[in-house]
Each structure stands twice: as C-alpha cells, then as structure tokens.
C-alpha cells in the first residue's frame, strides 16, 4: 500500500480497474477488451459436438443455499474464470442439433447492442434518463407497427418483461375500458375475458394477479389446427351477454408455441363490433393479439410470392404464404404482444406491447402530480403509464439492432430456412414406419409427431385413440411410450448423437378430453442443415427400436 494511502483507497484503485474507463484510455480500454476476449475464449472451450455447452452437471442447490459473501475482492480475471463454468450444460441455441421449443440464437449486432445498452445503463422511464435510447424505443415501435399494418402516427409501443407482460398490459386495458373506475375503486364486479383453450398459459397468471380471478377466464375449444372455434366463440359470448355478464375483451393467439395455432382475428373483430351494436355496450371490448411468435411473419406483407426472388422451395413458399395469410390481419387488434426474444432473434428479455391507438394510454396513465420527483423535463415520459417504473433499454436496443442488421430480406431468409428444414423433417416423419405427423396443416418451423412401436399403423392408431374413448387406455400407453422415448432422445442428444427435441404433455386434447403427448421439433438456428434433418429420424427410429427391445 503506497505511503499515506488508506486501505479503502487501495481497494478503490482495484475497483476502478474493474470498470470501463470514464474517458478514453488506450491502456485501460485494451485491458477491458482483453477481459472480454478472455471470457469468450473460456466460453469457446465449452463448445463441442453436443447441442449444449460443456458438461451437464447436476445443480447443487444445497451448496448454493449455503453461499455467503467473501470478505475480500477478486480480480476481474478470477471472476471470469469463476462465472464461465455456470454455462456448463446450458442449451447452445446456435448448434445445428438444437431443436428445443422456441428460443433463438442471437446475432452479433444484437449481442453488441445488448452490451452497449448495459454499459450506458439508461432508465427508460423518461427521455431525461435515457436520452436517445427513448428514441430507439419509438423507432422500434414505428418499424414493427408499420410491419403489422398499424398507422404509426397513432400507435405506441411499450417495451416490457415478456409476452406475459404484454398480456398483462392488455388485461389492464380491458379492465379499464369495461370498468372505468377500477383503477381507483378496484375490481368490484366480474369481467369475462375470452381466449382459446390453447392460448398461452400466462393468461392464468394475468387473471390471478389482476384480481379478476381465473374463474372469469372463458376458455373456448379449438379446432384440429389449434385455432379457436368460431361458432362456439360467438355462441358463448352471446350467452354471457344474455346472462348479464360484462365482456372485457379477447386474447387472440397468433401462433402457439406448440403447434403454431392461429385464431381467426377477423372473425373475432367482427364479432366484437356486432355485439357492441346488438347489445348497445357502453364500451368496446379490447382485442389483444398474442403474436409473440407470429408477428415476425408480417415481414412477408410485401413479399413477391409470385416472383419468389429469394428462391424458397415450392413447399416452403406455400407454408410461408399460408402463415402470412393467417397472421396478416393482426392489425385489427387493439394491442399486439411481440416477443423479439423468440422469432426476433434477440436475447431475453425483449418484448413490445404495441398499442394501435396511443390514446388508449389515458386509460392506464398516472398524473405527474402522483410522482413529483421526476418528469420535469423532456417530451417522453413512459414511466407515467408503464407497469414498471424502471425499465432496461437492453431489449429495445438488441431488437432494433437485429432489425437494422437483417432488413426485410435477411429476416425473410432467417425465418424461411427453418421452414425449409421443418418441411424436410415432416416428409421424413410421414414416410417413416410407426410415425404420425400431428400438425400437418399448421405452418412454420415446428413439427409435432408421435411414434409407435414398429409394425403399428400409426395413423389408424392415432385416429382411434384420439376419437374413440374405448381406446383411452391405448392413448395413455402410447403417451407413456413417447415420454420414455423422449428421455432416450434427450440422453443421446447430450452425447451429440441426436438432435435435441422437446416433449409436450398436451399438444391438444382428444375428443373425449384426454391430453395427447407429442414429440416436438422447433427449429430456429440458421446452422441446421439438410444432413442434420436426414439423420434425425434415423436416430429417433433406432432409439424406438431399442425401446421396443428393452422396454
């Protein structure tokens, strides 16, 4: 310790070394770059032939619960070496064998934007504390608003904590419109919210946390493609109104995570307008499009499908066109939930709740007088109406970087390639003995399928067990069969010998109300190849044959 320097001053020198330099300092900047390089080098050592990083190690929660804070400091290098091992076993979304659910690898521009936003560390509550990051949020909202067909001079976007956050915002607007005094007096009577039975499960959280209660969620059955049944929807809504209930709004699904189910939002919007007239409603029930996945396909709104300049295969082009046709009317919704961390290839968490009419903010905004210590300058104060007061800019900045990186054609190619690979896989599934493709008429990068013992006519068996309750025992037996096969697939994927797939315990329900389990491939990585797809079914069928032999 230098003469005259106290212990804390000596520590302060070490602390300052662990921060980016406040001014340009070539020596310190080189040290920071070296630290980042060290971390990336340690990460690179964890990459391999498997769709996860490093080794899969059982989590030691007992050790974690016993953790305490050290007395002394560690060097930056020591902390890097301490932290990187936490990446062991994590799914590596870039890997060509990675086909689990719907999480995307993140391109370099979004990663860099994420780091830059973290370094600047703005608070998105107001432009006073976020400067041009506030402009980036408005810019992102305008780009996406234009993509989905909103009038961007009237729409407004709010970055939030995930698709669940977007649904929560929508539910708040539904309540505010149906019960204008609810913000002050609370929810004093029931309000019914309409959604399909396959709408995302966050609907239950939103109903519970809002105080409405899950009993006020009205779930409508779906058709074979997991879209909401239209006749049943209208019949149910009119029945509720005839009984004197209040309809707060509708949650329309624009692409489920399991089978890419899409609700007919044109019908829902028309129904909403008819009941407003027929029942002389005092409010206009709010429609929210949960387009966490499907929003991205709006990039094909002005694609030349006849000329097909990007050269997609005929099957892929038809699939993309059908997907686009299914989601193109989402601009009829009053709000749209958009997850950039799914089909936008941004890191978690990056979500936008996009409002068709910025005037809707008046339903949820607080007065400046209620927050007297902020919002004195500037022109953009989302902290007056957002659920969160403090909001990070990392999601906004990462998503904007990706859109600027990809443009329309890059985005189309990035979305189209998984569709090409999914079609290739579907053909393999349909050609394989003992396999049945479940979402034949759904589109996008997800394939759901069931596998049966060799020699079983899969299509006949599937039809029996899903349509006839006399075969309920068969359904349970083959649900368990696919479950046990999934565990073997997961084990082989950890060794790099098979693609990593998912299992859904309820792709949908049978006609007699029992859940149907299914294997699922959800392709997002641009690194997957035809060779990976060609060998996938071979590996799965070999594991099936092994399961038949050993039980």
Coordinates of C-alpha atoms in Angstrom, one line a residue:
X1 CA 0.0 0.0 0.0
X2 CA 1.5 3.4 -1.0
X3 CA 2.5 5.7 1.8
X4 CA -0.3 7.8 3.1
X5 CA -3.0 5.7 1.3
X6 CA -5.8 4.2 3.4
X7 CA -7.0 0.6 2.9
X8 CA -10.2 1.7 1.2
X9 CA -8.2 4.0 -1.2
X10 CA -6.0 1.0 -2.2
X11 CA -9.2 -1.0 -2.8
X12 CA -10.6 1.8 -4.8
X13 CA -7.7 1.6 -7.3
X14 CA -8.6 -2.1 -7.8
X15 CA -12.3 -1.3 -8.1
X16 CA -11.7 1.3 -10.7
X17 CA -9.8 -1.2 -12.8
X18 CA -12.9 -3.4 -12.8
X19 CA -15.0 -0.6 -14.5
X20 CA -14.8 0.7 -18.1
X21 CA -12.8 3.8 -18.2
X22 CA -14.9 7.1 -18.0
X23 CA -12.6 8.7 -20.6
X24 CA -10.7 7.4 -23.5
X25 CA -7.7 5.5 -22.1
X26 CA -5.9 3.2 -24.6
X27 CA -4.2 1.2 -21.9
X28 CA -7.4 0.6 -19.8
X29 CA -9.5 0.1 -22.9
X30 CA -7.1 -2.6 -24.0
X31 CA -7.4 -4.3 -20.6
X32 CA -11.2 -4.2 -21.0
X33 CA -11.1 -5.8 -24.4
X34 CA -8.7 -8.4 -23.1
X35 CA -11.1 -9.3 -20.3
X36 CA -14.0 -9.7 -22.8
X37 CA -11.7 -11.8 -25.0
X38 CA -10.8 -14.0 -22.0
X39 CA -14.5 -14.6 -21.3
X40 CA -15.2 -15.5 -24.9
X41 CA -12.2 -17.8 -25.0
X42 CA -13.4 -19.6 -21.9
X43 CA -16.8 -19.9 -23.5
X44 CA -15.4 -21.2 -26.7
X45 CA -13.7 -24.1 -24.8
X46 CA -17.2 -25.3 -23.8
X47 CA -18.4 -25.7 -27.4
X48 CA -18.4 -29.2 -28.9
X49 CA -20.5 -31.7 -30.8
X50 CA -23.4 -31.5 -28.4
X51 CA -26.3 -29.0 -28.5
X52 CA -25.3 -27.7 -25.1
X53 CA -22.2 -26.1 -23.7
X54 CA -19.6 -28.1 -21.7
X55 CA -20.8 -30.9 -19.4
X56 CA -24.2 -31.3 -17.9
X57 CA -23.7 -31.2 -14.2
X58 CA -26.4 -31.7 -11.6
X59 CA -27.2 -28.4 -9.9
X60 CA -26.0 -28.3 -6.3
X61 CA -28.7 -26.3 -4.6
X62 CA -27.5 -27.2 -1.1
X63 CA -24.2 -25.5 -1.9
X64 CA -26.0 -22.6 -3.5
X65 CA -28.2 -22.0 -0.4
X66 CA -25.1 -22.0 1.8
X67 CA -23.3 -19.3 -0.2
X68 CA -22.0 -16.2 1.6
X69 CA -20.3 -13.0 0.5
X70 CA -16.4 -13.1 0.6
X71 CA -14.6 -10.6 2.7
X72 CA -12.0 -9.7 0.1
X73 CA -12.1 -8.8 -3.6
X74 CA -11.3 -11.0 -6.6
X75 CA -9.6 -9.9 -9.8
X76 CA -11.7 -9.4 -13.0
X77 CA -9.9 -12.4 -14.4
X78 CA -10.7 -14.6 -11.4
X79 CA -14.4 -13.6 -11.6
X80 CA -14.5 -14.5 -15.3
X81 CA -13.0 -17.9 -14.5
X82 CA -15.5 -18.3 -11.7
X83 CA -18.5 -17.4 -13.7
X84 CA -18.0 -19.2 -17.0
X85 CA -18.4 -22.7 -15.5
X86 CA -22.1 -21.7 -14.8
X87 CA -22.5 -22.1 -18.6
X88 CA -21.9 -25.8 -18.3
X89 CA -24.9 -27.8 -19.6
X90 CA -26.8 -24.7 -20.9
X91 CA -28.6 -25.2 -24.3
X92 CA -26.5 -23.7 -27.0
X93 CA -29.1 -22.3 -29.4
X94 CA -26.7 -21.8 -32.3
X95 CA -25.9 -25.5 -32.6
X96 CA -27.4 -27.4 -35.6
X97 CA -28.7 -30.2 -33.4
X98 CA -30.6 -27.7 -31.2
X99 CA -34.4 -28.0 -31.8
X100 CA -35.9 -27.4 -28.4
X101 CA -39.0 -25.3 -28.1
X102 CA -38.7 -21.8 -29.4
X103 CA -35.6 -20.0 -28.3
X104 CA -33.4 -18.3 -30.9
X105 CA -29.7 -17.8 -31.2
X106 CA -28.6 -14.2 -31.0
X107 CA -26.7 -12.5 -33.9
X108 CA -23.6 -10.4 -33.1
X109 CA -25.3 -7.0 -33.7
X110 CA -27.9 -7.8 -31.0
X111 CA -25.3 -9.1 -28.6
X112 CA -23.2 -5.9 -29.1
X113 CA -26.2 -3.7 -28.7
X114 CA -27.1 -5.5 -25.5
X115 CA -23.7 -4.9 -24.1
X116 CA -23.7 -1.2 -25.2
X117 CA -27.1 -0.6 -23.6
X118 CA -25.9 -2.4 -20.4
X119 CA -22.8 -0.1 -20.3
X120 CA -24.9 3.1 -20.8
X121 CA -27.4 1.7 -18.3
X122 CA -30.3 4.1 -19.1
X123 CA -33.6 4.1 -17.2
X124 CA -36.4 4.0 -19.8
X125 CA -38.8 5.8 -17.5
X126 CA -38.2 9.0 -19.4
X127 CA -36.1 10.6 -22.1
X128 CA -34.3 12.6 -19.4
X129 CA -32.8 9.5 -18.1
X130 CA -32.4 7.5 -21.3
X131 CA -31.7 10.2 -24.0
X132 CA -31.6 8.6 -27.5
X133 CA -32.5 5.1 -26.1
X134 CA -36.0 6.6 -25.7
X135 CA -35.8 7.5 -29.4
X136 CA -34.8 3.9 -30.1
X137 CA -37.9 2.6 -28.4
X138 CA -40.1 4.9 -30.6
X139 CA -38.1 3.9 -33.7
X140 CA -38.5 0.2 -32.9
X141 CA -42.2 0.7 -32.3
X142 CA -42.6 2.5 -35.6
X143 CA -40.8 -0.1 -37.6
X144 CA -42.8 -3.0 -36.2
X145 CA -46.0 -1.0 -36.2
X146 CA -45.5 -0.5 -39.9
X147 CA -44.7 -4.2 -40.4
X148 CA -48.0 -5.3 -38.8
X149 CA -50.1 -2.6 -40.6
X150 CA -50.7 0.0 -37.9
X151 CA -50.9 3.7 -38.5
X152 CA -47.6 4.6 -36.9
X153 CA -48.6 8.2 -36.4
X154 CA -51.2 6.9 -33.9
X155 CA -49.7 3.7 -32.5
X156 CA -47.3 3.4 -29.5
X157 CA -45.0 0.7 -28.2
X158 CA -44.0 -0.2 -24.7
X159 CA -41.1 -2.5 -24.0
X160 CA -41.9 -4.9 -21.2
X161 CA -40.9 -8.0 -19.4
X162 CA -42.1 -10.7 -21.8
X163 CA -45.2 -11.9 -23.6
X164 CA -46.8 -12.3 -20.2
X165 CA -46.2 -8.5 -19.6
X166 CA -47.9 -7.7 -22.9
X167 CA -50.9 -9.8 -22.0
X168 CA -51.0 -8.1 -18.6
X169 CA -51.0 -4.7 -20.2
X170 CA -53.8 -5.8 -22.5
X171 CA -55.8 -7.1 -19.5
X172 CA -55.3 -3.8 -17.7
X173 CA -56.7 -2.0 -20.7
X174 CA -59.7 -4.5 -20.9
X175 CA -60.5 -3.8 -17.3
X176 CA -60.0 0.0 -17.6
X177 CA -62.4 0.1 -20.6
X178 CA -65.0 -2.2 -19.1
X179 CA -64.8 -0.8 -15.5
X180 CA -63.5 2.8 -15.9
X181 CA -63.4 3.4 -12.1
X182 CA -61.4 0.1 -11.4
X183 CA -58.0 1.8 -11.1
X184 CA -59.4 3.9 -8.1
X185 CA -62.0 1.6 -6.6
X186 CA -60.7 -1.8 -7.6
X187 CA -62.4 -4.7 -9.4
X188 CA -65.9 -4.7 -7.8
X189 CA -67.7 -7.0 -10.3
X190 CA -66.8 -9.8 -12.6
X191 CA -65.5 -9.1 -16.1
X192 CA -65.2 -12.0 -18.6
X193 CA -62.1 -12.4 -20.7
X194 CA -62.3 -14.7 -23.8
X195 CA -59.4 -16.8 -25.0
X196 CA -58.9 -20.2 -26.6
X197 CA -58.0 -23.2 -24.5
X198 CA -54.6 -23.2 -26.3
X199 CA -53.8 -19.6 -25.6
X200 CA -50.6 -19.2 -23.7
X201 CA -50.8 -20.2 -20.1
X202 CA -49.8 -16.7 -18.9
X203 CA -53.5 -15.9 -19.2
X204 CA -54.0 -17.6 -15.9
X205 CA -51.3 -15.5 -14.2
X206 CA -52.7 -12.3 -15.7
X207 CA -56.2 -13.2 -14.4
X208 CA -55.0 -14.2 -11.0
X209 CA -52.6 -11.3 -10.4
X210 CA -55.0 -8.7 -11.7
X211 CA -57.6 -9.7 -9.1
X212 CA -60.1 -10.8 -11.7
X213 CA -59.6 -14.4 -10.8
X214 CA -59.2 -17.3 -13.2
X215 CA -63.0 -18.1 -12.9
X216 CA -63.6 -15.1 -15.2
X217 CA -61.4 -16.6 -17.9
X218 CA -63.6 -18.2 -20.5
X219 CA -61.7 -20.8 -22.5
X220 CA -63.1 -21.7 -25.9
X221 CA -62.2 -25.1 -27.5
X222 CA -60.1 -25.2 -30.6
X223 CA -60.2 -27.0 -33.9
X224 CA -57.8 -29.6 -35.2
X225 CA -55.3 -26.8 -36.1
X226 CA -55.5 -25.3 -32.6
X227 CA -57.4 -22.2 -33.8
X228 CA -60.3 -21.0 -31.7
X229 CA -63.7 -22.5 -32.7
X230 CA -65.7 -19.6 -34.2
X231 CA -69.3 -20.8 -33.8
X232 CA -68.6 -21.8 -30.2
X233 CA -67.0 -18.4 -29.6
X234 CA -70.0 -16.4 -30.8
X235 CA -72.4 -18.7 -29.0
X236 CA -70.5 -18.4 -25.7
X237 CA -70.1 -14.6 -25.9
X238 CA -73.7 -14.0 -26.7
X239 CA -74.8 -16.4 -23.9
X240 CA -72.7 -14.5 -21.4
X241 CA -74.1 -11.1 -22.5
X242 CA -77.7 -12.6 -22.4
X243 CA -77.0 -13.6 -18.8
X244 CA -76.0 -10.1 -17.9
X245 CA -72.2 -10.6 -17.8
X246 CA -69.6 -8.0 -18.9
X247 CA -67.2 -8.9 -21.6
X248 CA -63.8 -7.2 -21.1
X249 CA -62.0 -8.4 -24.2
X250 CA -60.5 -11.1 -26.3
X251 CA -57.0 -12.7 -26.3
X252 CA -56.3 -13.9 -29.8
X253 CA -53.5 -16.3 -30.4
X254 CA -51.3 -15.5 -33.4
X255 CA -49.0 -18.6 -33.3
X256 CA -48.9 -21.0 -30.4
X257 CA -45.5 -22.4 -29.2
X258 CA -46.7 -26.0 -29.6
X259 CA -48.3 -26.2 -33.0
X260 CA -48.4 -22.6 -34.4
X261 CA -52.2 -22.4 -33.9
X262 CA -53.7 -19.1 -35.1
X263 CA -57.1 -17.7 -34.2
X264 CA -59.2 -16.0 -36.8
X265 CA -58.9 -12.5 -35.7
X266 CA -61.0 -11.1 -38.5
X267 CA -63.9 -13.1 -37.1
X268 CA -63.2 -12.0 -33.5
X269 CA -63.1 -8.3 -34.6
X270 CA -66.3 -8.7 -36.5
X271 CA -68.0 -10.4 -33.5
X272 CA -66.8 -7.7 -31.2
X273 CA -68.3 -5.0 -33.4
X274 CA -71.6 -6.9 -33.8
X275 CA -72.1 -7.3 -30.0
X276 CA -71.3 -3.6 -29.4
X277 CA -74.2 -2.8 -31.7
X278 CA -76.5 -5.6 -30.9
X279 CA -76.2 -5.2 -27.1
X280 CA -75.6 -1.4 -27.1
X281 CA -72.5 -1.9 -25.0
X282 CA -71.1 1.2 -23.2
X283 CA -67.6 0.1 -24.0
X284 CA -65.8 -1.6 -26.9
X285 CA -64.2 -4.8 -25.7
X286 CA -60.5 -4.7 -26.2
X287 CA -58.8 -7.3 -28.6
X288 CA -55.2 -8.3 -27.9
X289 CA -53.2 -10.3 -30.4
X290 CA -50.8 -12.5 -28.6
X291 CA -48.4 -12.6 -31.6
X292 CA -45.2 -13.4 -29.6
X293 CA -44.2 -15.8 -32.4
X294 CA -46.4 -14.9 -35.4
X295 CA -45.6 -11.2 -35.6
X296 CA -42.4 -11.9 -37.4
X297 CA -44.2 -13.3 -40.5
X298 CA -45.5 -9.8 -41.2
X299 CA -42.2 -9.2 -42.8
X300 CA -43.7 -11.0 -45.8
X301 CA -46.5 -8.5 -46.1
X302 CA -45.0 -7.0 -49.3
X303 CA -43.0 -10.1 -50.5
X304 CA -43.5 -11.0 -54.1
X305 CA -44.8 -14.5 -53.7
X306 CA -45.3 -14.9 -57.5
X307 CA -41.8 -14.0 -58.4
X308 CA -40.3 -15.5 -55.2
X309 CA -37.0 -13.5 -55.5
X310 CA -35.4 -15.4 -52.5
X311 CA -35.9 -18.7 -54.2
X312 CA -37.7 -20.6 -51.5
X313 CA -38.8 -24.1 -52.4
X314 CA -42.4 -24.6 -53.6
X315 CA -43.4 -26.3 -50.3
X316 CA -41.7 -23.7 -48.1
X317 CA -43.2 -20.8 -50.1
X318 CA -46.7 -22.3 -49.7
X319 CA -46.1 -22.7 -46.0
X320 CA -44.8 -19.2 -45.6
X321 CA -47.7 -17.8 -47.6
X322 CA -50.2 -19.7 -45.5
X323 CA -48.6 -18.4 -42.3
X324 CA -48.6 -14.9 -43.6
X325 CA -52.3 -15.2 -44.7
X326 CA -53.2 -16.4 -41.2
X327 CA -51.5 -13.5 -39.3
X328 CA -51.9 -10.7 -41.8
X329 CA -55.0 -9.3 -40.1
X330 CA -53.4 -8.8 -36.7
X331 CA -53.7 -5.1 -37.3
X332 CA -57.3 -5.5 -36.4
X333 CA -56.3 -5.9 -32.8
X334 CA -56.2 -3.0 -30.3
X335 CA -52.9 -4.3 -29.0
X336 CA -50.2 -6.8 -30.1
X337 CA -47.7 -8.7 -28.0
X338 CA -44.4 -9.1 -29.7
X339 CA -41.5 -11.3 -28.4
X340 CA -38.3 -10.3 -30.1
X341 CA -36.5 -13.0 -28.0
X342 CA -38.4 -15.6 -29.9
X343 CA -38.8 -15.1 -33.7
X344 CA -36.9 -11.8 -33.5
X345 CA -33.6 -13.5 -32.5
X346 CA -32.9 -11.0 -29.7
X347 CA -31.7 -12.1 -26.2
X348 CA -34.1 -12.4 -23.3
X349 CA -35.9 -10.3 -22.4
X350 CA -37.0 -8.3 -25.4
X351 CA -40.8 -7.7 -25.7
X352 CA -43.0 -5.0 -27.1
X353 CA -46.6 -4.3 -26.3
X354 CA -47.8 -2.4 -29.3
X355 CA -51.0 -0.3 -29.0
X356 CA -53.0 0.6 -32.1
X357 CA -54.1 3.9 -30.6
X358 CA -51.8 5.8 -28.3
X359 CA -54.8 7.5 -26.9
X360 CA -55.5 4.2 -25.0
X361 CA -52.7 5.2 -22.7
X362 CA -55.2 7.6 -20.9
X363 CA -56.9 4.5 -19.5
X364 CA -53.8 3.5 -17.5
X365 CA -51.7 6.7 -17.1
X366 CA -51.0 8.3 -13.8
X367 CA -50.8 12.0 -13.2
X368 CA -47.5 13.8 -12.9
X369 CA -48.6 15.1 -9.5
X370 CA -48.5 11.5 -8.2
X371 CA -44.8 11.3 -9.0
X372 CA -43.5 14.8 -8.1
X373 CA -39.8 13.9 -8.1
X374 CA -39.4 13.1 -11.8
X375 CA -40.7 14.0 -15.3
X376 CA -39.8 17.7 -15.1
X377 CA -38.1 18.0 -18.4
X378 CA -38.2 16.2 -21.8
X379 CA -41.0 15.1 -24.1
X380 CA -41.3 11.3 -23.5
X381 CA -42.4 10.0 -20.1
X382 CA -43.5 6.4 -20.3
X383 CA -42.9 6.0 -16.6
X384 CA -46.3 7.6 -16.2
X385 CA -48.1 4.7 -17.8
X386 CA -45.8 1.6 -17.7
X387 CA -46.3 -1.2 -15.1
X388 CA -42.6 -0.9 -14.4
X389 CA -41.1 2.5 -13.4
X390 CA -37.5 1.4 -14.1
X391 CA -37.1 -0.3 -17.5
X392 CA -34.0 -1.5 -19.1
X393 CA -33.0 -0.5 -22.7
X394 CA -31.2 -3.8 -23.5
X395 CA -34.3 -5.4 -25.1
X396 CA -35.2 -2.4 -27.2
X397 CA -31.6 -1.8 -28.4
X398 CA -31.0 -5.5 -29.2
X399 CA -34.2 -5.8 -31.2
X400 CA -33.5 -2.6 -33.1
X401 CA -30.0 -3.8 -33.9
X402 CA -31.4 -7.0 -35.3
X403 CA -33.9 -5.3 -37.5
X404 CA -31.2 -3.0 -38.8
X405 CA -28.9 -5.9 -39.4
X406 CA -31.3 -8.1 -41.2
X407 CA -33.6 -5.8 -43.1
X408 CA -36.6 -7.4 -44.8
X409 CA -34.8 -9.9 -47.0
X410 CA -32.4 -11.1 -44.2
X411 CA -35.3 -11.5 -41.9
X412 CA -37.2 -13.4 -44.5
X413 CA -34.3 -15.7 -45.2
X414 CA -33.8 -16.3 -41.4
X415 CA -37.4 -17.2 -41.0
X416 CA -37.6 -19.2 -44.2
X417 CA -34.7 -21.5 -43.6
X418 CA -36.2 -23.2 -40.5
X419 CA -39.4 -23.7 -42.5
X420 CA -37.4 -25.3 -45.3
X421 CA -35.9 -27.7 -42.7
X422 CA -39.2 -28.3 -41.0
X423 CA -40.8 -29.4 -44.3
X424 CA -37.9 -31.7 -44.9
X425 CA -38.4 -33.2 -41.4
X426 CA -42.1 -33.6 -41.9
X427 CA -41.6 -35.6 -45.1
X428 CA -39.3 -37.9 -43.2
X429 CA -41.8 -38.3 -40.4
X430 CA -44.7 -39.1 -42.8
X431 CA -42.5 -41.6 -44.6
X432 CA -41.3 -43.4 -41.5
X433 CA -42.9 -46.6 -40.2
X434 CA -44.8 -46.1 -37.0
X435 CA -44.8 -42.3 -37.1
X436 CA -47.6 -39.8 -37.4
X437 CA -47.3 -36.1 -38.0
X438 CA -49.8 -34.3 -35.8
X439 CA -49.8 -30.7 -37.1
X440 CA -50.0 -31.4 -40.7
X441 CA -51.9 -28.3 -41.5
X442 CA -50.1 -25.9 -39.2
X443 CA -47.3 -23.9 -40.7
X444 CA -44.0 -22.5 -39.5
X445 CA -40.8 -24.2 -38.1
X446 CA -42.5 -26.5 -35.6
X447 CA -43.3 -30.2 -36.2
X448 CA -45.2 -32.3 -33.7
X449 CA -45.3 -36.1 -34.0
X450 CA -46.0 -39.3 -32.2
X451 CA -44.1 -42.6 -32.6
X452 CA -45.5 -46.1 -32.1
X453 CA -43.8 -49.5 -31.9
X454 CA -42.6 -50.9 -35.2
X455 CA -45.5 -52.5 -37.1
X456 CA -48.2 -50.4 -35.6
X457 CA -50.2 -48.5 -38.2
X458 CA -49.6 -45.1 -36.7
X459 CA -52.3 -43.1 -38.5
X460 CA -55.0 -45.7 -37.7
X461 CA -53.9 -46.0 -34.1
X462 CA -53.7 -42.2 -33.6
X463 CA -57.2 -41.7 -35.1
X464 CA -58.7 -44.4 -32.8
X465 CA -57.1 -43.2 -29.6
X466 CA -58.0 -39.5 -30.2
X467 CA -61.5 -40.0 -31.4
X468 CA -62.9 -43.1 -29.5
X469 CA -62.9 -43.2 -25.7
X470 CA -62.8 -47.0 -26.0
X471 CA -59.1 -46.6 -26.8
X472 CA -58.3 -44.3 -23.9
X473 CA -56.0 -46.9 -22.4
X474 CA -54.1 -47.1 -25.7
X475 CA -53.8 -43.3 -25.5
X476 CA -52.2 -43.4 -22.1
X477 CA -50.0 -46.3 -23.0
X478 CA -48.6 -44.5 -26.1
X479 CA -48.4 -41.2 -24.3
X480 CA -46.0 -43.0 -21.9
X481 CA -44.3 -44.7 -24.8
X482 CA -43.4 -41.3 -26.4
X483 CA -42.4 -40.0 -23.0
X484 CA -39.9 -42.8 -22.4
X485 CA -38.7 -42.4 -26.0
X486 CA -38.2 -38.7 -25.3
X487 CA -36.0 -39.5 -22.3
X488 CA -33.8 -41.6 -24.5
X489 CA -33.6 -39.0 -27.2
X490 CA -32.6 -36.4 -24.6
X491 CA -29.8 -38.7 -23.3
X492 CA -28.5 -39.3 -26.8
X493 CA -28.6 -35.6 -27.6
X494 CA -26.4 -34.9 -24.6
X495 CA -23.8 -37.1 -26.3
X496 CA -24.2 -35.3 -29.7
X497 CA -25.7 -38.4 -31.3
X498 CA -29.2 -37.0 -31.9
X499 CA -30.9 -33.6 -32.2
X500 CA -32.3 -32.1 -29.0
X501 CA -36.1 -32.3 -29.2
X502 CA -38.9 -31.3 -26.8
X503 CA -41.9 -33.2 -25.3
X504 CA -45.2 -31.6 -24.9
X505 CA -47.6 -33.3 -22.5
X506 CA -50.6 -31.8 -24.1
X507 CA -50.3 -31.0 -27.8
X508 CA -54.1 -30.9 -27.7
X509 CA -56.9 -33.0 -26.2
X510 CA -58.8 -35.9 -27.6
X511 CA -62.5 -35.6 -28.4
X512 CA -63.2 -37.1 -25.0
X513 CA -60.9 -34.7 -23.1
X514 CA -57.7 -36.5 -22.6
X515 CA -54.2 -34.9 -23.2
X516 CA -52.2 -36.0 -26.2
X517 CA -48.4 -36.1 -25.6
X518 CA -46.1 -35.5 -28.6
X519 CA -42.5 -35.1 -29.5
X520 CA -41.7 -31.7 -30.9
X521 CA -39.0 -30.2 -33.2
X522 CA -38.8 -26.4 -33.2
X523 CA -36.1 -25.2 -35.5
X524 CA -34.7 -21.7 -35.1
X525 CA -31.0 -21.9 -35.7
X526 CA -29.7 -20.9 -39.2
X527 CA -26.9 -23.5 -38.8
X528 CA -29.2 -26.5 -39.1
X529 CA -28.6 -28.4 -42.4
X530 CA -30.4 -31.0 -44.5
X531 CA -27.9 -33.6 -43.3
X532 CA -28.9 -33.0 -39.7
X533 CA -32.6 -33.4 -40.6
X534 CA -31.9 -36.6 -42.7
X535 CA -30.1 -38.2 -39.8
X536 CA -32.6 -37.1 -37.1
X537 CA -35.3 -39.6 -37.9
X538 CA -32.8 -42.4 -38.4
X539 CA -31.5 -41.7 -34.9
X540 CA -35.0 -41.5 -33.4
X541 CA -36.2 -44.7 -35.1
X542 CA -33.1 -46.5 -33.9
X543 CA -33.9 -45.4 -30.3
X544 CA -37.5 -46.5 -30.9
X545 CA -36.3 -50.0 -32.0
X546 CA -34.1 -50.1 -28.9
X547 CA -37.0 -49.2 -26.7
X548 CA -39.1 -52.0 -28.2
X549 CA -36.3 -54.5 -27.5
X550 CA -35.5 -53.4 -23.9
X551 CA -38.7 -51.8 -22.8

